[in-house]
CSV table of C-alpha atoms and ligand atoms in Angstrom, one decimal:
chain,number,residue,atom,x,y,z
A,1,UNK,CA,19.2,1.4,17.1
A,2,UNK,CA,21.5,3.5,16.1
A,3,UNK,CA,20.7,7.5,15.9
A,4,UNK,CA,20.1,9.5,13.0
A,5,UNK,CA,19.9,13.0,13.5
A,6,UNK,CA,17.4,14.9,11.7
A,7,UNK,CA,19.4,17.1,9.3
A,8,UNK,CA,20.9,14.3,8.2
A,9,UNK,CA,17.3,13.4,7.2
A,10,UNK,CA,16.2,16.2,5.5
A,11,UNK,CA,19.6,16.6,3.6
A,12,UNK,CA,19.2,12.9,2.1
A,13,UNK,CA,15.8,13.9,1.5
A,14,UNK,CA,16.2,17.0,-0.4
A,15,UNK,CA,19.2,14.9,-2.2
A,16,UNK,CA,16.6,12.0,-3.3
A,17,UNK,CA,14.3,14.6,-4.9
A,18,UNK,CA,17.1,17.3,-6.6
A,19,UNK,CA,18.4,13.7,-8.5
A,20,UNK,CA,15.5,12.8,-9.6
A,21,UNK,CA,12.8,14.7,-10.0
A,22,UNK,CA,13.9,15.6,-14.0
A,23,UNK,CA,13.9,11.8,-14.6
A,24,UNK,CA,11.4,10.4,-17.1
A,25,UNK,CA,11.4,7.1,-16.5
A,26,UNK,CA,8.2,4.1,-17.1
A,27,UNK,CA,5.0,5.8,-17.9
A,28,UNK,CA,1.7,6.9,-16.4
A,29,UNK,CA,0.1,3.9,-15.7
A,30,UNK,CA,-2.6,3.6,-18.7
A,31,UNK,CA,-5.1,0.4,-17.6
A,32,UNK,CA,-6.9,1.8,-15.4
A,33,UNK,CA,-8.2,5.1,-18.0
A,34,UNK,CA,-8.2,7.9,-14.7
A,35,UNK,CA,-4.8,7.1,-13.9
A,36,UNK,CA,-3.5,7.9,-17.7
A,37,UNK,CA,-4.3,11.6,-17.6
A,38,UNK,CA,-2.1,12.2,-14.1
A,39,UNK,CA,0.5,15.0,-14.2
A,40,UNK,CA,3.5,12.6,-14.9
A,41,UNK,CA,6.0,15.1,-13.6
A,42,UNK,CA,4.1,15.3,-9.3
A,43,UNK,CA,6.6,14.2,-7.6
A,44,UNK,CA,7.1,14.1,-3.3
A,45,UNK,CA,8.7,12.7,-0.3
A,46,UNK,CA,7.7,12.5,2.7
A,47,UNK,CA,9.4,10.7,6.2
A,48,UNK,CA,7.5,10.6,9.8
A,49,UNK,CA,9.2,10.7,12.2
A,50,UNK,CA,8.1,8.2,15.5
A,51,UNK,CA,7.7,12.0,17.7
A,52,UNK,CA,5.5,12.6,14.9
A,53,UNK,CA,7.9,15.5,13.2
A,54,UNK,CA,7.4,15.2,9.5
A,55,UNK,CA,9.5,16.1,7.4
A,56,UNK,CA,8.9,16.6,3.7
A,57,UNK,CA,9.9,17.8,0.1
A,58,UNK,CA,7.3,18.6,-3.1
A,59,UNK,CA,4.2,17.6,-4.3
A,60,UNK,CA,3.5,16.2,-0.9
A,61,UNK,CA,-0.3,17.1,-0.4
A,62,UNK,CA,-1.6,15.7,-4.1
A,63,UNK,CA,-3.8,13.6,-3.4
A,64,UNK,CA,-3.5,10.8,-5.8
A,65,UNK,CA,-4.9,7.2,-5.8
A,66,UNK,CA,-4.4,4.7,-2.8
A,67,UNK,CA,-4.4,1.8,-5.8
A,68,UNK,CA,-2.4,-1.6,-4.3
A,69,UNK,CA,-1.0,0.6,-0.4
A,70,UNK,CA,-4.8,0.2,0.6
A,71,UNK,CA,-4.6,-3.7,0.4
A,72,UNK,CA,-2.1,-2.9,3.1
A,73,UNK,CA,-5.0,-1.0,5.6
A,74,UNK,CA,-7.2,-3.2,4.9
A,75,UNK,CA,-4.8,-6.3,6.3
A,76,UNK,CA,-4.7,-4.8,8.7
A,77,UNK,CA,-8.3,-3.8,10.0
A,78,UNK,CA,-8.9,-7.8,8.6
A,79,UNK,CA,-6.3,-8.7,11.1
A,80,UNK,CA,-7.5,-5.9,13.9
A,81,UNK,CA,-11.1,-7.9,13.4
A,82,UNK,CA,-9.6,-11.7,12.9
A,83,UNK,CA,-6.6,-12.0,14.5
A,84,UNK,CA,-3.5,-13.1,12.9
A,85,UNK,CA,-4.5,-17.1,12.8
A,86,UNK,CA,-7.3,-16.8,11.1
A,87,UNK,CA,-6.0,-13.9,8.1
A,88,UNK,CA,-3.1,-16.7,7.9
A,89,UNK,CA,-5.8,-19.7,7.8
A,90,UNK,CA,-7.8,-18.0,5.0
A,91,UNK,CA,-5.3,-15.9,3.1
A,92,UNK,CA,-2.3,-16.2,4.0
A,93,UNK,CA,1.3,-14.7,4.3
A,94,UNK,CA,3.4,-15.8,1.4
A,95,UNK,CA,5.5,-14.3,-1.8
A,96,UNK,CA,3.9,-14.9,-4.9
A,97,UNK,CA,6.7,-14.2,-6.8
A,98,UNK,CA,3.7,-12.9,-9.7
A,99,UNK,CA,2.9,-9.6,-10.6
A,100,UNK,CA,0.0,-8.2,-8.7
A,101,UNK,CA,-2.7,-8.9,-10.6
A,102,UNK,CA,-2.2,-12.2,-11.4
A,103,UNK,CA,-5.0,-14.8,-11.2
A,104,UNK,CA,-3.0,-18.0,-10.8
A,105,UNK,CA,-2.4,-17.0,-6.9
A,106,UNK,CA,-5.7,-18.3,-5.5
A,107,UNK,CA,-3.9,-21.7,-6.7
A,108,UNK,CA,-0.6,-21.6,-5.8
A,109,UNK,CA,-1.4,-23.1,-2.4
A,110,UNK,CA,-4.4,-25.4,-1.6
A,111,UNK,CA,-6.7,-22.4,-2.8
A,112,UNK,CA,-5.7,-19.8,-0.3
A,113,UNK,CA,-4.9,-16.9,-2.2
A,114,UNK,CA,-1.5,-17.3,-0.7
A,115,UNK,CA,-1.5,-13.0,1.1
A,116,UNK,CA,-3.5,-10.2,1.4
A,117,UNK,CA,-0.8,-7.6,-0.7
A,118,UNK,CA,-1.7,-9.0,-4.4
A,119,UNK,CA,-5.8,-8.2,-5.6
A,120,UNK,CA,-6.6,-12.2,-4.6
A,121,UNK,CA,-5.9,-12.0,-1.5
A,122,UNK,CA,-6.9,-8.6,-1.4
A,123,UNK,CA,-10.1,-9.2,-2.6
A,124,UNK,CA,-10.3,-11.9,0.1
A,125,UNK,CA,-9.6,-10.0,2.8
A,126,UNK,CA,-12.7,-6.9,1.8
A,127,UNK,CA,-15.3,-10.1,1.7
A,128,UNK,CA,-14.1,-10.8,5.0
A,129,UNK,CA,-14.1,-7.1,6.2
A,130,UNK,CA,-16.6,-6.5,9.3
A,131,UNK,CA,-20.0,-6.9,9.7
A,132,UNK,CA,-20.7,-9.3,6.8
A,133,UNK,CA,-23.6,-8.5,4.7
A,134,UNK,CA,-23.7,-4.9,5.2
A,135,UNK,CA,-21.7,-3.4,2.2
A,136,UNK,CA,-22.5,0.4,3.9
A,137,UNK,CA,-20.8,-0.3,7.0
A,138,UNK,CA,-17.8,-1.9,6.1
A,139,UNK,CA,-16.9,0.3,3.7
A,140,UNK,CA,-17.0,2.7,6.6
A,141,UNK,CA,-14.9,0.1,8.8
A,142,UNK,CA,-12.4,0.5,5.6
A,143,UNK,CA,-12.8,4.2,5.6
A,144,UNK,CA,-12.2,4.2,9.3
A,145,UNK,CA,-9.1,2.8,9.5
A,146,UNK,CA,-7.5,4.1,6.9
A,147,UNK,CA,-8.0,7.4,9.1
A,148,UNK,CA,-6.6,6.2,11.8
A,149,UNK,CA,-4.0,4.9,10.4
A,150,UNK,CA,-3.3,8.7,9.0
A,151,UNK,CA,-4.1,10.5,11.2
A,152,UNK,CA,-6.0,12.4,8.3
A,153,UNK,CA,-9.2,10.7,6.0
A,154,UNK,CA,-9.3,10.1,2.7
A,155,UNK,CA,-11.4,11.0,0.3
A,156,UNK,CA,-12.8,8.8,-2.6
A,157,UNK,CA,-12.4,10.1,-6.2
A,158,UNK,CA,-14.9,9.6,-7.2
A,159,UNK,CA,-13.7,9.4,-11.5
A,160,UNK,CA,-11.2,7.0,-10.3
A,161,UNK,CA,-13.7,4.7,-8.9
A,162,UNK,CA,-15.8,4.9,-12.3
A,163,UNK,CA,-12.6,4.6,-14.3
A,164,UNK,CA,-11.5,1.0,-12.6
A,165,UNK,CA,-15.2,-0.3,-12.0
A,166,UNK,CA,-16.2,0.0,-16.3
A,167,UNK,CA,-12.2,-1.8,-16.8
A,168,UNK,CA,-12.1,-4.5,-13.8
A,169,UNK,CA,-12.9,-7.6,-16.3
A,170,UNK,CA,-9.5,-9.8,-14.9
A,171,UNK,CA,-10.3,-9.0,-10.9
A,172,UNK,CA,-14.0,-9.8,-11.4
A,173,UNK,CA,-12.4,-13.1,-12.9
A,174,UNK,CA,-9.8,-13.4,-9.7
A,175,UNK,CA,-13.0,-13.2,-7.8
A,176,UNK,CA,-15.4,-15.2,-9.0
A,177,UNK,CA,-12.5,-18.0,-9.3
A,178,UNK,CA,-12.2,-17.2,-5.5
A,179,UNK,CA,-15.6,-18.1,-5.1
A,180,UNK,CA,-15.7,-21.0,-6.3
A,181,UNK,CA,-12.7,-21.9,-4.1
A,182,UNK,CA,-14.8,-20.9,-1.3
A,183,UNK,CA,-12.5,-18.2,-0.8
A,184,UNK,CA,-14.9,-15.2,-0.5
A,185,UNK,CA,-16.6,-14.9,2.8
A,186,UNK,CA,-19.4,-11.6,1.6
A,187,UNK,CA,-21.1,-10.9,-1.4
A,188,UNK,CA,-18.5,-11.3,-4.4
A,189,UNK,CA,-19.8,-8.7,-6.3
A,190,UNK,CA,-19.5,-6.5,-3.4
A,191,UNK,CA,-17.0,-8.0,-2.3
A,192,UNK,CA,-15.5,-6.5,-5.8
A,193,UNK,CA,-16.8,-3.1,-5.4
A,194,UNK,CA,-15.4,-2.3,-2.1
A,195,UNK,CA,-11.5,-3.0,-3.8
A,196,UNK,CA,-12.0,-0.9,-6.3
A,197,UNK,CA,-13.5,1.8,-3.8
A,198,UNK,CA,-10.2,1.3,-1.5
A,199,UNK,CA,-8.3,1.7,-4.9
A,200,UNK,CA,-9.7,5.1,-5.5
A,201,UNK,CA,-9.1,6.4,-2.6
A,202,UNK,CA,-7.5,9.1,-2.4
A,203,UNK,CA,-4.6,10.2,0.0
A,204,UNK,CA,-1.3,12.1,0.0
A,205,UNK,CA,2.7,11.3,0.5
A,206,UNK,CA,2.4,12.9,3.6
A,207,UNK,CA,-0.2,10.7,4.8
A,208,UNK,CA,1.5,7.5,3.7
A,209,UNK,CA,4.6,8.4,5.8
A,210,UNK,CA,2.4,8.9,8.7
A,211,UNK,CA,0.2,5.8,8.6
A,212,UNK,CA,3.5,4.1,8.0
A,213,UNK,CA,5.3,5.6,10.5
A,214,UNK,CA,2.2,4.1,12.8
A,215,UNK,CA,2.9,0.4,12.0
A,216,UNK,CA,6.8,1.1,12.7
A,217,UNK,CA,5.4,2.7,16.0
A,218,UNK,CA,4.2,-0.7,17.1
A,219,UNK,CA,0.4,0.9,16.7
A,220,UNK,CA,0.5,3.9,18.3
A,221,UNK,CA,-0.5,7.1,15.5
A,222,UNK,CA,2.9,9.6,16.4
A,223,UNK,CA,0.5,12.8,15.2
A,224,UNK,CA,-1.9,12.2,17.7
A,225,UNK,CA,-0.6,9.5,20.0
A,226,UNK,CA,-3.4,6.9,19.3
A,227,UNK,CA,-3.2,3.6,19.7
A,228,UNK,CA,-4.5,1.6,16.1
A,229,UNK,CA,-3.8,-2.1,16.4
A,230,UNK,CA,-2.7,-3.5,19.2
A,231,UNK,CA,1.2,-4.5,19.4
A,232,UNK,CA,2.1,-8.0,19.0
A,233,UNK,CA,0.4,-7.6,15.0
A,234,UNK,CA,3.4,-4.4,13.9
A,235,UNK,CA,6.2,-7.2,13.0
A,236,UNK,CA,2.9,-9.3,11.0
A,237,UNK,CA,2.1,-6.3,9.2
A,238,UNK,CA,5.8,-5.3,8.7
A,239,UNK,CA,6.4,-9.1,7.4
A,240,UNK,CA,3.9,-8.5,5.1
A,241,UNK,CA,4.9,-5.8,3.5
A,242,UNK,CA,8.6,-6.9,3.3
A,243,UNK,CA,7.5,-10.6,1.6
A,244,UNK,CA,5.7,-9.5,-1.8
A,245,UNK,CA,5.3,-5.9,-1.3
A,246,UNK,CA,6.6,-5.1,-5.1
A,247,UNK,CA,5.4,-8.2,-6.0
A,248,UNK,CA,8.1,-9.9,-8.7
A,249,UNK,CA,9.7,-7.4,-7.5
A,250,UNK,CA,10.4,-7.2,-4.2
A,251,UNK,CA,13.7,-9.7,-3.6
A,252,UNK,CA,15.7,-7.0,-5.3
A,253,UNK,CA,13.7,-4.1,-3.8
A,254,UNK,CA,15.4,-5.3,0.1
A,255,UNK,CA,17.9,-5.9,-1.6
A,256,UNK,CA,19.2,-1.9,-3.1
A,257,UNK,CA,16.5,-0.8,-1.0
A,258,UNK,CA,16.9,-2.5,2.9
A,259,UNK,CA,13.3,-1.5,3.9
A,260,UNK,CA,10.0,-2.7,3.8
A,261,UNK,CA,7.3,-1.1,1.2
A,262,UNK,CA,4.5,-1.1,-0.1
A,263,UNK,CA,3.6,0.0,-3.6
A,264,UNK,CA,0.3,1.0,-6.0
A,265,UNK,CA,0.4,1.6,-9.2
A,266,UNK,CA,-1.1,5.2,-9.1
A,267,UNK,CA,2.3,5.3,-7.7
A,268,UNK,CA,2.8,5.6,-4.9
A,269,UNK,CA,4.9,3.9,-2.1
A,270,UNK,CA,5.1,3.7,1.2
A,271,UNK,CA,8.0,2.3,3.8
A,272,UNK,CA,7.6,1.4,7.4
A,273,UNK,CA,11.4,1.3,9.0
A,274,UNK,CA,9.9,-0.4,12.5
A,275,UNK,CA,11.5,2.0,15.3
A,276,UNK,CA,12.1,4.9,13.3
A,277,UNK,CA,10.4,5.9,10.9
A,278,UNK,CA,7.3,5.8,7.7
A,279,UNK,CA,8.3,7.0,4.5
A,280,UNK,CA,6.4,7.3,1.4
A,281,UNK,CA,7.3,8.6,-2.0
A,282,UNK,CA,4.8,9.4,-4.7
A,283,UNK,CA,5.0,9.9,-8.8
A,284,UNK,CA,3.5,8.7,-11.4
A,285,UNK,CA,5.7,7.2,-14.1
A,286,UNK,CA,6.1,3.2,-12.5
A,287,UNK,CA,8.1,0.7,-14.1
A,288,UNK,CA,6.8,-2.8,-15.7
A,289,UNK,CA,5.8,-4.5,-12.8
A,290,UNK,CA,4.0,-1.8,-11.6
A,291,UNK,CA,6.2,0.6,-9.0
A,292,UNK,CA,6.8,4.2,-9.5
A,293,UNK,CA,9.8,4.4,-11.6
A,294,UNK,CA,10.9,8.1,-9.4
A,295,UNK,CA,9.3,6.4,-5.7
A,296,UNK,CA,11.8,3.7,-5.7
A,297,UNK,CA,14.9,5.4,-6.5
A,298,UNK,CA,14.2,8.7,-4.2
A,299,UNK,CA,13.5,6.2,-1.2
A,300,UNK,CA,16.9,3.5,-2.5
A,301,UNK,CA,18.9,7.2,-2.7
A,302,UNK,CA,17.3,8.0,1.2
A,303,UNK,CA,17.9,4.7,2.9
A,304,UNK,CA,21.5,4.2,1.6
A,305,UNK,CA,22.4,7.2,1.8
A,306,UNK,CA,21.3,7.2,5.7
A,307,UNK,CA,22.9,3.9,5.8
A,308,UNK,CA,19.1,2.3,7.6
A,309,UNK,CA,18.7,-1.5,5.8
A,310,UNK,CA,16.9,-3.4,8.5
A,311,UNK,CA,19.5,-5.7,7.7
A,312,UNK,CA,22.6,-4.4,9.2
A,313,UNK,CA,21.8,-5.0,12.8
A,314,UNK,CA,23.3,-2.0,13.5
H,1,LIG,N1,-7.2,-1.4,-8.1
H,1,LIG,C1,-5.6,-2.1,-9.1
H,1,LIG,C2,-5.9,-2.8,-9.5
H,1,LIG,O1,-6.2,-3.4,-9.0
H,1,LIG,C3,-4.8,-1.4,-7.9
H,1,LIG,C4,-3.0,-1.8,-9.2
H,1,LIG,C5,-1.9,-2.0,-7.9
H,1,LIG,O2,-2.3,-1.1,-8.0
H,1,LIG,N2,-0.9,-2.7,-8.3
H,1,LIG,O3,-5.1,-4.0,-10.9
């Protein structure tokens, strides 16, 4: 494994910040009213190394909506509770090549939703979280899992939750179509509510970098040394992220950045470099596929500067 010094990483992180802090491309997600009003100039980058060291710059303590990055966390929870085989047969581990909110994702592969990392599969995953039939305990399990992965608790952004619940008509359709194909394993409305709530959790770039590092560190949180999930799940989690983390632009992303990463319309991106580090960047303006413009530019710059592609074989 190639060794990179902390000072090289610091330099690349600061350079990326300076290069893109004034970039004005993209615009805040506006289909969720709360997100439209977030300060578009917020920008932070955080790297967490596997010894727990954090290298960060900018607004890394700002709590933004985790949105679709939470799909990774709940996929991990389902893997912890059910194992890899069940996740594969009940949801799937494939690319969809489609936007995150595609209703067709359910129909692509004999009625199962392809992957837990698009809306359809993520809603199925929420329905599977144990204990089925107990929404309060399910929610507690989701929050506990995110807390363990990031080493500190996320906080519900109540206004975001209300804003999203009032406007999630497309997700309601997906939920009922899933129900039609027997891919909802709990009450449909409650399953969707859990999904909406987990998307409305506030998280910081620093916390997301620790989550990424926990995955990169085979399930051991590098901040507190606690084992969160079995080491055998680590490559499977990273493969899910690599396959569909940027939806219809996942291939372009891997091709240009070399790092498996997951995005959310709140402006966060969480990357996993197995055996090396977790990285997260946050900036609200997103592109047409719902991926943060500045977070993408920053992570790509750092990856290319450090020459760290997972595909390089170094
Ligand atoms: N809560 C959002 C939705 O379901 C998440 C989308 C995303 O971050 N890509 O529409």
